[in-house]
Amino acid sequence: LAQLFGLKMGEELGMPVRNASLLIRSMRFMLEKWPRLVAEYKPAFGSIFEQYISEYSHWGYCDLDMVIGNIQLFIEHSELAAQDIVTYSFGDVDALYLRGQWTVHRNTREVSLLWKGCPHLGDELQKELLMKVAWVRRMESRGIKNYPKRFQSAEGCYSHRAASAPGIRIKMAHKQFVGLSVPSDEQIYFVHGAVWQCPKGEPVDIGLLLSHSQQPCAANLPGVQEALGAMLPLQVSAEGGCGKWMPVEYRMCAVNMPEPPEREQNTVGFNTYLRDGKFFAQR
C-alpha cells in the first residue's frame, strides 16, 4: 500500500523519483506503526486506485466500523447522475462536510484530483509525513506508547476544498440512521441484510422485521426519499457550533437550517446541496 500510495500521489504531484522514494519509505514506516493512517488518504483514492476503477462511473469510501444494510434501497440513480459528490449524514445536517462513513464521487479527473487542494495531501505531503515520522520516533524514544497522532481527518480540509472548487455539485443526504451514542436509547437489529433501529426496551417482533427486510434489488435505484418544496439558501459560518474536532478554518456550519413542523419531525428531514458555490436545504 505504501508503494502504491507514494507512487500515485507523487506522480500526480509531479515529484522527482528521489522525493517519491522518500515518500514511500516514510509512508511505509507510518503505516506499519499506525495502519489507521490509511484513512487520511481516502480523498485521494480516486487517483491512487485509478487503474483499477477506470471502468466504473463512481468511486467512494466508507469507514470500517459500520454495518451497511440493503444499500440498493438508499442509493438513488438520480443523485449519482446529478451530483459530483454524494455523502450520507445521520441527521447532523447543519454540519456541512463530507462524511467518512459514506462519500461517493463521480469518476472524473476533475473530481478525483480535488485532494490536491489540501496542503497535507498536496504540496506539503512530504513535509507532513516527515513530521509524522519525527513525532513517532520522538514519542518512542521517550517510552511513550499511547500518544495523540498527527491525524488529519478527510472531513476537514477536503470537505472545505471540495465545496470551494468551481462548478462542483454536492449532495449531503440524511440517510444514515444509526449513529449511536453510548449509552444509547436505541437498539439495532440486523435482519436478512437490513438494519433496523428500534426504541430501547420495547418488544421487537423479529418475524415482522424479517417480512419487511426481504426487499428485491431494483437496478434502476429509485431511492427512498422524495423532495418536497423549494431549495432554501443557507448561511454558512465557522462559528455555528458544528465540527469542533476539525480546525476552525475548515468548519462549515449552516446557522439557519430550517426544521420541519413538529408533526412531521419523524418522517420529514432536510438534505443539503451545493450549487454554484452556495449551500441550500430542501425537505
PDB file of C-alpha atoms in Angstrom:
ATOM      1  CA  LEU A   1       0.000   0.000   0.000  1.00  0.00           C
ATOM      2  CA  ALA A   2       2.773   2.444   0.881  1.00  0.00           C
ATOM      3  CA  GLN A   3       4.387   1.941  -2.519  1.00  0.00           C
ATOM      4  CA  LEU A   4       1.093   2.334  -4.391  1.00  0.00           C
ATOM      5  CA  PHE A   5       0.098   5.415  -2.368  1.00  0.00           C
ATOM      6  CA  GLY A   6       3.521   7.008  -2.682  1.00  0.00           C
ATOM      7  CA  LEU A   7       3.915   6.346  -6.400  1.00  0.00           C
ATOM      8  CA  LYS A   8       0.449   7.516  -7.429  1.00  0.00           C
ATOM      9  CA  MET A   9       0.290  10.584  -5.194  1.00  0.00           C
ATOM     10  CA  GLY A  10       3.874  11.500  -6.029  1.00  0.00           C
ATOM     11  CA  GLU A  11       3.125  11.148  -9.728  1.00  0.00           C
ATOM     12  CA  GLU A  12       0.065  13.407  -9.513  1.00  0.00           C
ATOM     13  CA  LEU A  13       2.095  15.975  -7.561  1.00  0.00           C
ATOM     14  CA  GLY A  14       4.932  15.900 -10.111  1.00  0.00           C
ATOM     15  CA  MET A  15       7.535  14.731  -7.582  1.00  0.00           C
ATOM     16  CA  PRO A  16      11.017  13.695  -8.758  1.00  0.00           C
ATOM     17  CA  VAL A  17      11.764   9.984  -8.338  1.00  0.00           C
ATOM     18  CA  ARG A  18      14.103  10.685  -5.393  1.00  0.00           C
ATOM     19  CA  ASN A  19      11.357  12.504  -3.500  1.00  0.00           C
ATOM     20  CA  ALA A  20       8.831   9.773  -4.320  1.00  0.00           C
ATOM     21  CA  SER A  21      11.209   7.154  -2.875  1.00  0.00           C
ATOM     22  CA  LEU A  22      11.472   9.123   0.379  1.00  0.00           C
ATOM     23  CA  LEU A  23       7.703   9.482   0.388  1.00  0.00           C
ATOM     24  CA  ILE A  24       7.251   5.723   0.067  1.00  0.00           C
ATOM     25  CA  ARG A  25       9.724   4.988   2.871  1.00  0.00           C
ATOM     26  CA  SER A  26       8.035   7.480   5.190  1.00  0.00           C
ATOM     27  CA  MET A  27       4.596   6.162   4.347  1.00  0.00           C
ATOM     28  CA  ARG A  28       5.672   2.529   4.868  1.00  0.00           C
ATOM     29  CA  PHE A  29       7.102   3.446   8.281  1.00  0.00           C
ATOM     30  CA  MET A  30       3.892   5.198   9.322  1.00  0.00           C
ATOM     31  CA  LEU A  31       1.518   2.506   8.042  1.00  0.00           C
ATOM     32  CA  GLU A  32       3.476  -0.135   9.942  1.00  0.00           C
ATOM     33  CA  LYS A  33       3.310   1.958  13.099  1.00  0.00           C
ATOM     34  CA  TRP A  34      -0.269   3.149  12.687  1.00  0.00           C
ATOM     35  CA  PRO A  35      -2.340   1.388   9.967  1.00  0.00           C
ATOM     36  CA  ARG A  36      -5.302   3.692  10.568  1.00  0.00           C
ATOM     37  CA  LEU A  37      -3.363   6.424   8.767  1.00  0.00           C
ATOM     38  CA  VAL A  38      -4.770   4.934   5.545  1.00  0.00           C
ATOM     39  CA  ALA A  39      -7.957   6.882   6.320  1.00  0.00           C
ATOM     40  CA  GLU A  40      -6.120  10.195   5.965  1.00  0.00           C
ATOM     41  CA  TYR A  41      -5.632   9.482   2.267  1.00  0.00           C
ATOM     42  CA  LYS A  42      -9.220   8.478   1.474  1.00  0.00           C
ATOM     43  CA  PRO A  43      -9.818  11.635  -0.608  1.00  0.00           C
ATOM     44  CA  ALA A  44      -7.020  10.521  -2.958  1.00  0.00           C
ATOM     45  CA  PHE A  45      -8.398   7.013  -3.555  1.00  0.00           C
ATOM     46  CA  GLY A  46      -9.704   8.026  -6.973  1.00  0.00           C
ATOM     47  CA  SER A  47      -6.136   8.800  -8.033  1.00  0.00           C
ATOM     48  CA  ILE A  48      -4.409   6.033  -6.094  1.00  0.00           C
ATOM     49  CA  PHE A  49      -6.630   3.266  -7.479  1.00  0.00           C
ATOM     50  CA  GLU A  50      -7.196   4.884 -10.877  1.00  0.00           C
ATOM     51  CA  GLN A  51      -6.014   1.862 -12.844  1.00  0.00           C
ATOM     52  CA  TYR A  52      -8.461  -0.418 -11.029  1.00  0.00           C
ATOM     53  CA  ILE A  53     -11.573   1.763 -11.294  1.00  0.00           C
ATOM     54  CA  SER A  54     -11.283   3.091 -14.844  1.00  0.00           C
ATOM     55  CA  GLU A  55     -14.385   1.176 -15.983  1.00  0.00           C
ATOM     56  CA  TYR A  56     -16.568   2.449 -13.138  1.00  0.00           C
ATOM     57  CA  SER A  57     -18.718   5.581 -13.123  1.00  0.00           C
ATOM     58  CA  HIS A  58     -18.100   6.325  -9.430  1.00  0.00           C
ATOM     59  CA  TRP A  59     -15.726   5.603  -6.588  1.00  0.00           C
ATOM     60  CA  GLY A  60     -16.047   6.238  -2.879  1.00  0.00           C
ATOM     61  CA  TYR A  61     -15.026   5.431   0.651  1.00  0.00           C
ATOM     62  CA  CYS A  62     -16.598   4.465   3.966  1.00  0.00           C
ATOM     63  CA  ASP A  63     -15.472   3.558   7.483  1.00  0.00           C
ATOM     64  CA  LEU A  64     -14.702   0.102   8.857  1.00  0.00           C
ATOM     65  CA  ASP A  65     -16.886   0.394  11.979  1.00  0.00           C
ATOM     66  CA  MET A  66     -20.148   0.227  10.054  1.00  0.00           C
ATOM     67  CA  VAL A  67     -22.975  -2.150   9.278  1.00  0.00           C
ATOM     68  CA  ILE A  68     -24.456  -1.481   5.843  1.00  0.00           C
ATOM     69  CA  GLY A  69     -27.950  -2.761   5.150  1.00  0.00           C
ATOM     70  CA  ASN A  70     -29.809  -3.022   1.818  1.00  0.00           C
ATOM     71  CA  ILE A  71     -27.735  -0.319   0.204  1.00  0.00           C
ATOM     72  CA  GLN A  72     -29.516  -0.549  -3.144  1.00  0.00           C
ATOM     73  CA  LEU A  73     -32.605   0.844  -1.411  1.00  0.00           C
ATOM     74  CA  PHE A  74     -30.773   4.011  -0.395  1.00  0.00           C
ATOM     75  CA  ILE A  75     -28.557   4.884  -3.342  1.00  0.00           C
ATOM     76  CA  GLU A  76     -30.531   6.872  -5.908  1.00  0.00           C
ATOM     77  CA  HIS A  77     -29.699   6.861  -9.606  1.00  0.00           C
ATOM     78  CA  SER A  78     -30.845  10.484  -9.817  1.00  0.00           C
ATOM     79  CA  GLU A  79     -28.343  11.682  -7.210  1.00  0.00           C
ATOM     80  CA  LEU A  80     -25.476   9.842  -8.864  1.00  0.00           C
ATOM     81  CA  ALA A  81     -26.434  11.357 -12.218  1.00  0.00           C
ATOM     82  CA  ALA A  82     -26.901  14.921 -10.966  1.00  0.00           C
ATOM     83  CA  GLN A  83     -24.142  15.284  -8.349  1.00  0.00           C
ATOM     84  CA  ASP A  84     -20.348  15.165  -8.443  1.00  0.00           C
ATOM     85  CA  ILE A  85     -20.126  14.071  -4.792  1.00  0.00           C
ATOM     86  CA  VAL A  86     -22.814  12.416  -2.636  1.00  0.00           C
ATOM     87  CA  THR A  87     -22.391  11.894   1.091  1.00  0.00           C
ATOM     88  CA  TYR A  88     -24.781  10.456   3.716  1.00  0.00           C
ATOM     89  CA  SER A  89     -25.252  12.031   7.152  1.00  0.00           C
ATOM     90  CA  PHE A  90     -27.190  10.738  10.167  1.00  0.00           C
ATOM     91  CA  GLY A  91     -29.152  13.862  10.975  1.00  0.00           C
ATOM     92  CA  ASP A  92     -26.485  16.459  11.786  1.00  0.00           C
ATOM     93  CA  VAL A  93     -27.434  18.286   8.603  1.00  0.00           C
ATOM     94  CA  ASP A  94     -26.202  21.655   9.870  1.00  0.00           C
ATOM     95  CA  ALA A  95     -22.630  20.309   9.633  1.00  0.00           C
ATOM     96  CA  LEU A  96     -21.657  20.804   6.001  1.00  0.00           C
ATOM     97  CA  TYR A  97     -18.875  18.277   5.461  1.00  0.00           C
ATOM     98  CA  LEU A  98     -18.250  15.051   3.565  1.00  0.00           C
ATOM     99  CA  ARG A  99     -18.806  12.111   5.899  1.00  0.00           C
ATOM    100  CA  GLY A 100     -16.125   9.484   6.330  1.00  0.00           C
ATOM    101  CA  GLN A 101     -18.904   6.916   6.775  1.00  0.00           C
ATOM    102  CA  TRP A 102     -20.125   7.240   3.177  1.00  0.00           C
ATOM    103  CA  THR A 103     -18.963   9.532   0.375  1.00  0.00           C
ATOM    104  CA  VAL A 104     -19.228   8.715  -3.343  1.00  0.00           C
ATOM    105  CA  HIS A 105     -17.513  10.643  -6.152  1.00  0.00           C
ATOM    106  CA  ARG A 106     -18.100  10.877  -9.883  1.00  0.00           C
ATOM    107  CA  ASN A 107     -15.130   9.148 -11.509  1.00  0.00           C
ATOM    108  CA  THR A 108     -13.655  12.070 -13.440  1.00  0.00           C
ATOM    109  CA  ARG A 109     -10.184  13.589 -13.267  1.00  0.00           C
ATOM    110  CA  GLU A 110     -11.582  16.916 -12.101  1.00  0.00           C
ATOM    111  CA  VAL A 111     -13.320  15.351  -9.113  1.00  0.00           C
ATOM    112  CA  SER A 112     -10.653  12.762  -8.340  1.00  0.00           C
ATOM    113  CA  LEU A 113      -7.941  15.427  -8.034  1.00  0.00           C
ATOM    114  CA  LEU A 114      -9.731  17.677  -5.540  1.00  0.00           C
ATOM    115  CA  TRP A 115      -7.491  16.269  -2.775  1.00  0.00           C
ATOM    116  CA  LYS A 116      -4.524  18.196  -4.180  1.00  0.00           C
ATOM    117  CA  GLY A 117      -6.047  21.390  -2.778  1.00  0.00           C
ATOM    118  CA  CYS A 118      -5.290  20.265   0.799  1.00  0.00           C
ATOM    119  CA  PRO A 119      -1.722  21.138   1.864  1.00  0.00           C
ATOM    120  CA  HIS A 120      -1.202  17.959   3.912  1.00  0.00           C
ATOM    121  CA  LEU A 121      -2.184  15.846   0.886  1.00  0.00           C
ATOM    122  CA  GLY A 122      -0.826  18.126  -1.831  1.00  0.00           C
ATOM    123  CA  ASP A 123       2.199  20.408  -1.842  1.00  0.00           C
ATOM    124  CA  GLU A 124       3.119  19.685   1.789  1.00  0.00           C
ATOM    125  CA  LEU A 125       2.538  15.910   1.695  1.00  0.00           C
ATOM    126  CA  GLN A 126       6.200  15.006   2.094  1.00  0.00           C
ATOM    127  CA  LYS A 127       6.738  17.595   4.830  1.00  0.00           C
ATOM    128  CA  GLU A 128       3.698  16.352   6.738  1.00  0.00           C
ATOM    129  CA  LEU A 129       4.832  12.721   6.514  1.00  0.00           C
ATOM    130  CA  LEU A 130       8.330  13.581   7.745  1.00  0.00           C
ATOM    131  CA  MET A 131       6.797  15.439  10.678  1.00  0.00           C
ATOM    132  CA  LYS A 132       4.656  12.384  11.445  1.00  0.00           C
ATOM    133  CA  VAL A 133       7.731  10.134  11.377  1.00  0.00           C
ATOM    134  CA  ALA A 134       9.709  12.513  13.606  1.00  0.00           C
ATOM    135  CA  TRP A 135       6.817  12.700  16.072  1.00  0.00           C
ATOM    136  CA  VAL A 136       6.520   8.900  16.333  1.00  0.00           C
ATOM    137  CA  ARG A 137      10.260   8.485  16.862  1.00  0.00           C
ATOM    138  CA  ARG A 138      10.259  11.199  19.493  1.00  0.00           C
ATOM    139  CA  MET A 139       7.456   9.559  21.431  1.00  0.00           C
ATOM    140  CA  GLU A 140       9.036   6.106  21.178  1.00  0.00           C
ATOM    141  CA  SER A 141      12.403   7.426  22.336  1.00  0.00           C
ATOM    142  CA  ARG A 142      10.657   8.611  25.497  1.00  0.00           C
ATOM    143  CA  GLY A 143       8.985   5.244  26.020  1.00  0.00           C
ATOM    144  CA  ILE A 144       5.517   6.673  25.394  1.00  0.00           C
ATOM    145  CA  LYS A 145       3.171   4.154  23.761  1.00  0.00           C
ATOM    146  CA  ASN A 146      -0.155   5.997  23.764  1.00  0.00           C
ATOM    147  CA  TYR A 147       0.065   9.493  22.357  1.00  0.00           C
ATOM    148  CA  PRO A 148      -2.034  11.746  20.099  1.00  0.00           C
ATOM    149  CA  LYS A 149      -1.353  11.159  16.419  1.00  0.00           C
ATOM    150  CA  ARG A 150      -0.956  13.799  13.740  1.00  0.00           C
ATOM    151  CA  PHE A 151      -4.107  12.560  12.032  1.00  0.00           C
ATOM    152  CA  GLN A 152      -5.920  14.963   9.711  1.00  0.00           C
ATOM    153  CA  SER A 153      -9.494  13.945   9.013  1.00  0.00           C
ATOM    154  CA  ALA A 154     -10.830  13.944   5.459  1.00  0.00           C
ATOM    155  CA  GLU A 155     -13.899  15.622   6.932  1.00  0.00           C
ATOM    156  CA  GLY A 156     -11.952  18.855   7.429  1.00  0.00           C
ATOM    157  CA  CYS A 157      -9.763  20.329   4.726  1.00  0.00           C
ATOM    158  CA  TYR A 158     -11.028  18.062   1.955  1.00  0.00           C
ATOM    159  CA  SER A 159     -14.670  18.999   2.518  1.00  0.00           C
ATOM    160  CA  HIS A 160     -13.785  22.684   2.502  1.00  0.00           C
ATOM    161  CA  ARG A 161     -11.709  22.403  -0.675  1.00  0.00           C
ATOM    162  CA  ALA A 162     -14.372  20.366  -2.467  1.00  0.00           C
ATOM    163  CA  ALA A 163     -17.028  22.931  -1.562  1.00  0.00           C
ATOM    164  CA  SER A 164     -14.750  25.745  -2.757  1.00  0.00           C
ATOM    165  CA  ALA A 165     -13.972  24.169  -6.140  1.00  0.00           C
ATOM    166  CA  PRO A 166     -15.753  25.920  -9.044  1.00  0.00           C
ATOM    167  CA  GLY A 167     -18.653  24.005 -10.562  1.00  0.00           C
ATOM    168  CA  ILE A 168     -18.639  21.075  -8.124  1.00  0.00           C
ATOM    169  CA  ARG A 169     -22.121  19.816  -7.189  1.00  0.00           C
ATOM    170  CA  ILE A 170     -22.539  18.137  -3.797  1.00  0.00           C
ATOM    171  CA  LYS A 171     -25.474  16.453  -2.067  1.00  0.00           C
ATOM    172  CA  MET A 172     -25.449  15.723   1.669  1.00  0.00           C
ATOM    173  CA  ALA A 173     -28.349  13.356   2.254  1.00  0.00           C
ATOM    174  CA  HIS A 174     -29.840  12.325   5.587  1.00  0.00           C
ATOM    175  CA  LYS A 175     -29.664   8.549   5.064  1.00  0.00           C
ATOM    176  CA  GLN A 176     -27.641   7.210   7.957  1.00  0.00           C
ATOM    177  CA  PHE A 177     -29.950   6.411  10.816  1.00  0.00           C
ATOM    178  CA  VAL A 178     -27.873   4.655  13.434  1.00  0.00           C
ATOM    179  CA  GLY A 179     -25.063   6.908  14.655  1.00  0.00           C
ATOM    180  CA  LEU A 180     -25.423   5.504  18.163  1.00  0.00           C
ATOM    181  CA  SER A 181     -24.322   7.350  21.265  1.00  0.00           C
ATOM    182  CA  VAL A 182     -23.040   5.418  24.288  1.00  0.00           C
ATOM    183  CA  PRO A 183     -25.118   4.602  26.254  1.00  0.00           C
ATOM    184  CA  SER A 184     -27.850   4.530  23.639  1.00  0.00           C
ATOM    185  CA  ASP A 185     -31.625   4.953  23.726  1.00  0.00           C
ATOM    186  CA  GLU A 186     -31.935   2.701  20.676  1.00  0.00           C
ATOM    187  CA  GLN A 187     -31.422  -0.971  19.872  1.00  0.00           C
ATOM    188  CA  ILE A 188     -30.212  -2.166  16.474  1.00  0.00           C
ATOM    189  CA  TYR A 189     -31.189  -5.358  14.633  1.00  0.00           C
ATOM    190  CA  PHE A 190     -29.552  -6.741  11.502  1.00  0.00           C
ATOM    191  CA  VAL A 191     -32.106  -8.951   9.752  1.00  0.00           C
ATOM    192  CA  HIS A 192     -31.648 -10.570   6.351  1.00  0.00           C
ATOM    193  CA  GLY A 193     -29.354  -7.818   5.107  1.00  0.00           C
ATOM    194  CA  ALA A 194     -31.428  -4.944   6.535  1.00  0.00           C
ATOM    195  CA  VAL A 195     -30.566  -2.750   9.538  1.00  0.00           C
ATOM    196  CA  TRP A 196     -33.394  -1.747  11.880  1.00  0.00           C
ATOM    197  CA  GLN A 197     -33.324   0.863  14.651  1.00  0.00           C
ATOM    198  CA  CYS A 198     -35.870   0.311  17.440  1.00  0.00           C
ATOM    199  CA  PRO A 199     -36.522   2.081  20.764  1.00  0.00           C
ATOM    200  CA  LYS A 200     -34.555   0.584  23.641  1.00  0.00           C
ATOM    201  CA  GLY A 201     -36.631  -1.588  25.953  1.00  0.00           C
ATOM    202  CA  GLU A 202     -39.518  -2.023  23.523  1.00  0.00           C
ATOM    203  CA  PRO A 203     -40.543  -5.569  22.473  1.00  0.00           C
ATOM    204  CA  VAL A 204     -39.451  -6.368  18.919  1.00  0.00           C
ATOM    205  CA  ASP A 205     -41.155  -8.829  16.580  1.00  0.00           C
ATOM    206  CA  ILE A 206     -38.236 -10.328  14.644  1.00  0.00           C
ATOM    207  CA  GLY A 207     -40.622 -12.128  12.301  1.00  0.00           C
ATOM    208  CA  LEU A 208     -42.233  -8.821  11.372  1.00  0.00           C
ATOM    209  CA  LEU A 209     -38.847  -7.241  10.722  1.00  0.00           C
ATOM    210  CA  LEU A 210     -37.914 -10.228   8.573  1.00  0.00           C
ATOM    211  CA  SER A 211     -41.072  -9.895   6.466  1.00  0.00           C
ATOM    212  CA  HIS A 212     -40.125  -6.280   5.652  1.00  0.00           C
ATOM    213  CA  SER A 213     -36.409  -6.960   5.164  1.00  0.00           C
ATOM    214  CA  GLN A 214     -36.620  -9.085   2.038  1.00  0.00           C
ATOM    215  CA  GLN A 215     -36.785  -6.250  -0.465  1.00  0.00           C
ATOM    216  CA  PRO A 216     -35.940  -7.040  -4.114  1.00  0.00           C
ATOM    217  CA  CYS A 217     -32.941  -5.375  -5.702  1.00  0.00           C
ATOM    218  CA  ALA A 218     -34.040  -2.626  -8.096  1.00  0.00           C
ATOM    219  CA  ALA A 219     -31.429  -1.997 -10.775  1.00  0.00           C
ATOM    220  CA  ASN A 220     -32.903   1.433 -11.535  1.00  0.00           C
ATOM    221  CA  LEU A 221     -32.132   2.597  -7.950  1.00  0.00           C
ATOM    222  CA  PRO A 222     -35.328   4.605  -7.331  1.00  0.00           C
ATOM    223  CA  GLY A 223     -34.297   5.537  -3.785  1.00  0.00           C
ATOM    224  CA  VAL A 224     -36.382   6.087  -0.667  1.00  0.00           C
ATOM    225  CA  GLN A 225     -36.671   9.867  -0.472  1.00  0.00           C
ATOM    226  CA  GLU A 226     -38.972  12.310  -2.190  1.00  0.00           C
ATOM    227  CA  ALA A 227     -38.115  16.006  -2.429  1.00  0.00           C
ATOM    228  CA  LEU A 228     -40.717  18.447  -1.063  1.00  0.00           C
ATOM    229  CA  GLY A 229     -40.690  22.166  -1.706  1.00  0.00           C
ATOM    230  CA  ALA A 230     -38.085  24.612  -2.917  1.00  0.00           C
ATOM    231  CA  MET A 231     -34.401  24.852  -2.141  1.00  0.00           C
ATOM    232  CA  LEU A 232     -33.785  27.306   0.705  1.00  0.00           C
ATOM    233  CA  PRO A 233     -30.492  29.266   0.828  1.00  0.00           C
ATOM    234  CA  LEU A 234     -28.272  28.622   3.841  1.00  0.00           C
ATOM    235  CA  GLN A 235     -25.973  30.962   5.727  1.00  0.00           C
ATOM    236  CA  VAL A 236     -22.642  29.300   6.435  1.00  0.00           C
ATOM    237  CA  SER A 237     -20.309  30.159   9.310  1.00  0.00           C
ATOM    238  CA  ALA A 238     -17.316  28.579  11.046  1.00  0.00           C
ATOM    239  CA  GLU A 239     -18.851  29.637  14.379  1.00  0.00           C
ATOM    240  CA  GLY A 240     -22.050  27.627  14.092  1.00  0.00           C
ATOM    241  CA  GLY A 241     -21.062  25.056  16.712  1.00  0.00           C
ATOM    242  CA  CYS A 242     -20.535  22.051  14.406  1.00  0.00           C
ATOM    243  CA  GLY A 243     -17.370  20.124  13.528  1.00  0.00           C
ATOM    244  CA  LYS A 244     -15.408  21.122  16.611  1.00  0.00           C
ATOM    245  CA  TRP A 245     -12.914  18.296  16.031  1.00  0.00           C
ATOM    246  CA  MET A 246     -11.586  19.993  12.882  1.00  0.00           C
ATOM    247  CA  PRO A 247      -9.548  23.217  12.526  1.00  0.00           C
ATOM    248  CA  VAL A 248     -11.785  26.275  12.599  1.00  0.00           C
ATOM    249  CA  GLU A 249     -10.677  27.397   9.147  1.00  0.00           C
ATOM    250  CA  TYR A 250     -12.330  24.306   7.636  1.00  0.00           C
ATOM    251  CA  ARG A 251     -15.621  24.368   9.564  1.00  0.00           C
ATOM    252  CA  MET A 252     -18.786  24.978   7.572  1.00  0.00           C
ATOM    253  CA  CYS A 253     -21.927  25.186   9.703  1.00  0.00           C
ATOM    254  CA  ALA A 254     -25.407  26.114   8.484  1.00  0.00           C
ATOM    255  CA  VAL A 255     -26.646  28.660  11.018  1.00  0.00           C
ATOM    256  CA  ASN A 256     -30.171  28.971   9.627  1.00  0.00           C
ATOM    257  CA  MET A 257     -31.064  25.329   8.964  1.00  0.00           C
ATOM    258  CA  PRO A 258     -34.892  25.104   8.913  1.00  0.00           C
ATOM    259  CA  GLU A 259     -36.782  22.440  10.818  1.00  0.00           C
ATOM    260  CA  PRO A 260     -39.896  20.576   9.685  1.00  0.00           C
ATOM    261  CA  PRO A 261     -43.162  21.108  11.597  1.00  0.00           C
ATOM    262  CA  GLU A 262     -43.383  19.100  14.813  1.00  0.00           C
ATOM    263  CA  ARG A 263     -45.979  16.739  13.323  1.00  0.00           C
ATOM    264  CA  GLU A 264     -43.523  15.822  10.546  1.00  0.00           C
ATOM    265  CA  GLN A 265     -40.288  15.537  12.504  1.00  0.00           C
ATOM    266  CA  ASN A 266     -40.251  11.721  12.428  1.00  0.00           C
ATOM    267  CA  THR A 267     -40.987  11.477   8.707  1.00  0.00           C
ATOM    268  CA  VAL A 268     -39.550  14.602   7.069  1.00  0.00           C
ATOM    269  CA  GLY A 269     -35.987  15.892   7.181  1.00  0.00           C
ATOM    270  CA  PHE A 270     -33.693  18.097   5.145  1.00  0.00           C
ATOM    271  CA  ASN A 271     -30.934  17.332   2.675  1.00  0.00           C
ATOM    272  CA  THR A 272     -28.345  19.942   1.765  1.00  0.00           C
ATOM    273  CA  TYR A 273     -26.936  20.762  -1.648  1.00  0.00           C
ATOM    274  CA  LEU A 274     -24.030  22.787  -3.013  1.00  0.00           C
ATOM    275  CA  ARG A 275     -24.820  24.699  -6.207  1.00  0.00           C
ATOM    276  CA  ASP A 276     -22.537  27.304  -7.790  1.00  0.00           C
ATOM    277  CA  GLY A 277     -20.571  27.650  -4.569  1.00  0.00           C
ATOM    278  CA  LYS A 278     -23.626  28.161  -2.340  1.00  0.00           C
ATOM    279  CA  PHE A 279     -25.404  25.798   0.039  1.00  0.00           C
ATOM    280  CA  PHE A 280     -29.140  25.119   0.033  1.00  0.00           C
ATOM    281  CA  ALA A 281     -31.525  22.952   2.090  1.00  0.00           C
ATOM    282  CA  GLN A 282     -34.503  21.035   0.745  1.00  0.00           C
ATOM    283  CA  ARG A 283     -37.172  18.989   2.522  1.00  0.00           C
TER     284      ARG A 283
END
